């Protein structure tokens, strides 16, 4: 039985066990939510990596062969590396026990990976826009009319990466809430 100075002292014993069961249920729900968000982020970043890495197309214009590959654009290379790092990190974090001191560093790395994924998606999105619309001021012509398969792959990879960015945003919010909830009951 709790001491008279304990906040639960005025509760009857079955109310105390109900409160304890409720906290256990909430902790399990929180861990399940975190697991599902991390699995979603891992799947989205893996999908973005694979789809972008397999994006290639070629066409012949006036006897010249035009090849389009992700390796020809530094932004797309950064995109592939960032999403691969995000996927790898997410899978590693699944094996970190929530009770260790290492789990406190996870929030720092979560924010870092979220920023990395955001930057990579923004850079690749900018290059995709140039590929689709061109830039008349710089004299760059759009290429998506000539290599549609490449552009379709890039669009699919960007959609997957955007899902990964949103998942990481939710992971960061969930982790912050989980860390701060003991401070604000």
GROMACS .gro file of C-alpha atoms in nm:
model
  185
    1UNK     CA    1   0.000   0.000   0.000
    2UNK     CA    2   0.140   0.346  -0.085
    3UNK     CA    3   0.247   0.577   0.194
    4UNK     CA    4   0.003   0.854   0.306
    5UNK     CA    5   0.221   1.117   0.134
    6UNK     CA    6   0.213   0.934  -0.200
    7UNK     CA    7  -0.035   1.082  -0.452
    8UNK     CA    8  -0.203   0.744  -0.495
    9UNK     CA    9  -0.253   0.698  -0.118
   10UNK     CA   10  -0.616   0.806  -0.131
   11UNK     CA   11  -0.698   0.550  -0.401
   12UNK     CA   12  -0.838   0.211  -0.321
   13UNK     CA   13  -0.611  -0.084  -0.407
   14UNK     CA   14  -0.800  -0.191  -0.724
   15UNK     CA   15  -0.776   0.168  -0.854
   16UNK     CA   16  -0.398   0.156  -0.811
   17UNK     CA   17  -0.369  -0.166  -1.010
   18UNK     CA   18  -0.597  -0.020  -1.278
   19UNK     CA   19  -0.373   0.289  -1.306
   20UNK     CA   20  -0.068   0.065  -1.327
   21UNK     CA   21  -0.232  -0.154  -1.594
   22UNK     CA   22  -0.325   0.159  -1.787
   23UNK     CA   23   0.037   0.283  -1.784
   24UNK     CA   24   0.160  -0.058  -1.900
   25UNK     CA   25  -0.093  -0.058  -2.182
   26UNK     CA   26   0.010   0.293  -2.287
   27UNK     CA   27   0.378   0.196  -2.284
   28UNK     CA   28   0.310  -0.106  -2.505
   29UNK     CA   29   0.100   0.106  -2.741
   30UNK     CA   30   0.375   0.367  -2.759
   31UNK     CA   31   0.639   0.103  -2.840
   32UNK     CA   32   0.412  -0.050  -3.106
   33UNK     CA   33   0.352   0.292  -3.261
   34UNK     CA   34   0.725   0.361  -3.266
   35UNK     CA   35   0.795   0.020  -3.421
   36UNK     CA   36   0.534   0.068  -3.694
   37UNK     CA   37   0.660   0.417  -3.777
   38UNK     CA   38   1.018   0.294  -3.798
   39UNK     CA   39   0.917   0.002  -4.019
   40UNK     CA   40   0.728   0.243  -4.246
   41UNK     CA   41   1.032   0.473  -4.261
   42UNK     CA   42   1.265   0.181  -4.337
   43UNK     CA   43   1.039   0.050  -4.612
   44UNK     CA   44   0.994   0.395  -4.769
   45UNK     CA   45   1.364   0.480  -4.767
   46UNK     CA   46   1.459   0.134  -4.900
   47UNK     CA   47   1.202   0.169  -5.177
   48UNK     CA   48   1.329   0.519  -5.265
   49UNK     CA   49   1.687   0.390  -5.277
   50UNK     CA   50   1.609   0.092  -5.499
   51UNK     CA   51   1.379   0.282  -5.736
   52UNK     CA   52   1.628   0.567  -5.786
   53UNK     CA   53   1.925   0.330  -5.818
   54UNK     CA   54   1.748   0.139  -6.095
   55UNK     CA   55   1.646   0.452  -6.288
   56UNK     CA   56   1.802   0.456  -6.633
   57UNK     CA   57   1.678   0.515  -6.982
   58UNK     CA   58   1.825   0.606  -7.319
   59UNK     CA   59   1.705   0.752  -7.644
   60UNK     CA   60   1.852   0.835  -7.981
   61UNK     CA   61   1.822   1.188  -8.116
   62UNK     CA   62   1.973   1.273  -8.458
   63UNK     CA   63   2.193   0.964  -8.439
   64UNK     CA   64   2.323   1.053  -8.091
   65UNK     CA   65   2.239   0.831  -7.797
   66UNK     CA   66   2.127   1.015  -7.485
   67UNK     CA   67   2.166   0.814  -7.163
   68UNK     CA   68   1.993   0.915  -6.841
   69UNK     CA   69   2.118   0.755  -6.518
   70UNK     CA   70   2.103   0.865  -6.158
   71UNK     CA   71   2.485   0.857  -6.142
   72UNK     CA   72   2.505   1.151  -6.383
   73UNK     CA   73   2.350   1.390  -6.130
   74UNK     CA   74   2.517   1.456  -5.792
   75UNK     CA   75   2.179   1.539  -5.635
   76UNK     CA   76   2.045   1.197  -5.729
   77UNK     CA   77   2.360   1.028  -5.596
   78UNK     CA   78   2.317   1.218  -5.267
   79UNK     CA   79   1.952   1.107  -5.265
   80UNK     CA   80   2.046   0.738  -5.300
   81UNK     CA   81   2.317   0.756  -5.031
   82UNK     CA   82   2.097   0.953  -4.788
   83UNK     CA   83   1.805   0.714  -4.823
   84UNK     CA   84   2.035   0.412  -4.785
   85UNK     CA   85   2.180   0.565  -4.467
   86UNK     CA   86   1.828   0.641  -4.341
   87UNK     CA   87   1.715   0.284  -4.404
   88UNK     CA   88   2.024   0.133  -4.241
   89UNK     CA   89   1.997   0.357  -3.936
   90UNK     CA   90   1.628   0.282  -3.897
   91UNK     CA   91   1.690  -0.092  -3.904
   92UNK     CA   92   1.973  -0.057  -3.648
   93UNK     CA   93   1.757   0.144  -3.409
   94UNK     CA   94   1.502  -0.136  -3.402
   95UNK     CA   95   1.757  -0.339  -3.204
   96UNK     CA   96   1.832  -0.070  -2.942
   97UNK     CA   97   1.660  -0.161  -2.614
   98UNK     CA   98   1.447   0.129  -2.484
   99UNK     CA   99   1.592   0.102  -2.132
  100UNK     CA  100   1.958   0.162  -2.219
  101UNK     CA  101   2.137   0.495  -2.202
  102UNK     CA  102   2.198   0.465  -2.577
  103UNK     CA  103   1.825   0.507  -2.635
  104UNK     CA  104   1.854   0.869  -2.516
  105UNK     CA  105   2.088   0.944  -2.809
  106UNK     CA  106   1.835   0.806  -3.053
  107UNK     CA  107   1.642   1.135  -3.060
  108UNK     CA  108   1.955   1.322  -3.172
  109UNK     CA  109   2.017   1.074  -3.452
  110UNK     CA  110   1.647   1.071  -3.545
  111UNK     CA  111   1.653   1.447  -3.597
  112UNK     CA  112   1.979   1.422  -3.792
  113UNK     CA  113   1.845   1.151  -4.023
  114UNK     CA  114   1.519   1.343  -4.070
  115UNK     CA  115   1.716   1.651  -4.177
  116UNK     CA  116   1.937   1.442  -4.407
  117UNK     CA  117   1.636   1.284  -4.575
  118UNK     CA  118   1.464   1.621  -4.611
  119UNK     CA  119   1.772   1.776  -4.772
  120UNK     CA  120   1.821   1.483  -5.011
  121UNK     CA  121   1.456   1.481  -5.114
  122UNK     CA  122   1.457   1.857  -5.171
  123UNK     CA  123   1.775   1.843  -5.381
  124UNK     CA  124   1.648   1.554  -5.591
  125UNK     CA  125   1.309   1.723  -5.628
  126UNK     CA  126   1.475   2.038  -5.759
  127UNK     CA  127   1.671   1.840  -6.018
  128UNK     CA  128   1.357   1.648  -6.115
  129UNK     CA  129   1.178   1.977  -6.172
  130UNK     CA  130   1.459   2.096  -6.400
  131UNK     CA  131   1.442   1.766  -6.587
  132UNK     CA  132   1.069   1.797  -6.631
  133UNK     CA  133   1.034   2.167  -6.713
  134UNK     CA  134   1.386   2.271  -6.807
  135UNK     CA  135   1.518   2.620  -6.735
  136UNK     CA  136   1.473   2.871  -7.015
  137UNK     CA  137   1.694   3.130  -6.843
  138UNK     CA  138   1.991   2.891  -6.834
  139UNK     CA  139   1.912   2.736  -7.171
  140UNK     CA  140   1.841   2.391  -7.025
  141UNK     CA  141   1.585   2.190  -7.214
  142UNK     CA  142   1.347   1.947  -7.044
  143UNK     CA  143   1.447   1.582  -7.090
  144UNK     CA  144   1.141   1.394  -6.963
  145UNK     CA  145   0.989   1.390  -7.311
  146UNK     CA  146   1.288   1.194  -7.441
  147UNK     CA  147   1.347   0.959  -7.143
  148UNK     CA  148   1.006   0.905  -6.981
  149UNK     CA  149   1.101   0.582  -6.803
  150UNK     CA  150   1.385   0.758  -6.621
  151UNK     CA  151   1.155   1.042  -6.515
  152UNK     CA  152   0.888   0.798  -6.398
  153UNK     CA  153   1.144   0.619  -6.180
  154UNK     CA  154   1.263   0.949  -6.034
  155UNK     CA  155   0.904   1.051  -5.957
  156UNK     CA  156   0.835   0.718  -5.787
  157UNK     CA  157   1.154   0.747  -5.582
  158UNK     CA  158   1.061   1.099  -5.475
  159UNK     CA  159   0.716   0.984  -5.365
  160UNK     CA  160   0.868   0.703  -5.156
  161UNK     CA  161   1.122   0.943  -5.006
  162UNK     CA  162   0.849   1.191  -4.919
  163UNK     CA  163   0.665   0.915  -4.730
  164UNK     CA  164   0.993   0.842  -4.549
  165UNK     CA  165   1.035   1.211  -4.457
  166UNK     CA  166   0.681   1.226  -4.318
  167UNK     CA  167   0.740   0.902  -4.124
  168UNK     CA  168   1.058   1.047  -3.977
  169UNK     CA  169   0.879   1.368  -3.885
  170UNK     CA  170   0.622   1.158  -3.695
  171UNK     CA  171   0.901   0.951  -3.536
  172UNK     CA  172   1.070   1.267  -3.409
  173UNK     CA  173   0.741   1.402  -3.270
  174UNK     CA  174   0.665   1.067  -3.106
  175UNK     CA  175   1.011   1.041  -2.953
  176UNK     CA  176   0.997   1.396  -2.819
  177UNK     CA  177   0.654   1.328  -2.671
  178UNK     CA  178   0.777   1.004  -2.516
  179UNK     CA  179   1.081   1.175  -2.362
  180UNK     CA  180   0.887   1.475  -2.233
  181UNK     CA  181   0.573   1.298  -2.112
  182UNK     CA  182   0.722   1.214  -1.770
  183UNK     CA  183   0.789   1.586  -1.722
  184UNK     CA  184   0.432   1.690  -1.804
  185UNK     CA  185   0.187   1.438  -1.657
   0.00000   0.00000   0.00000
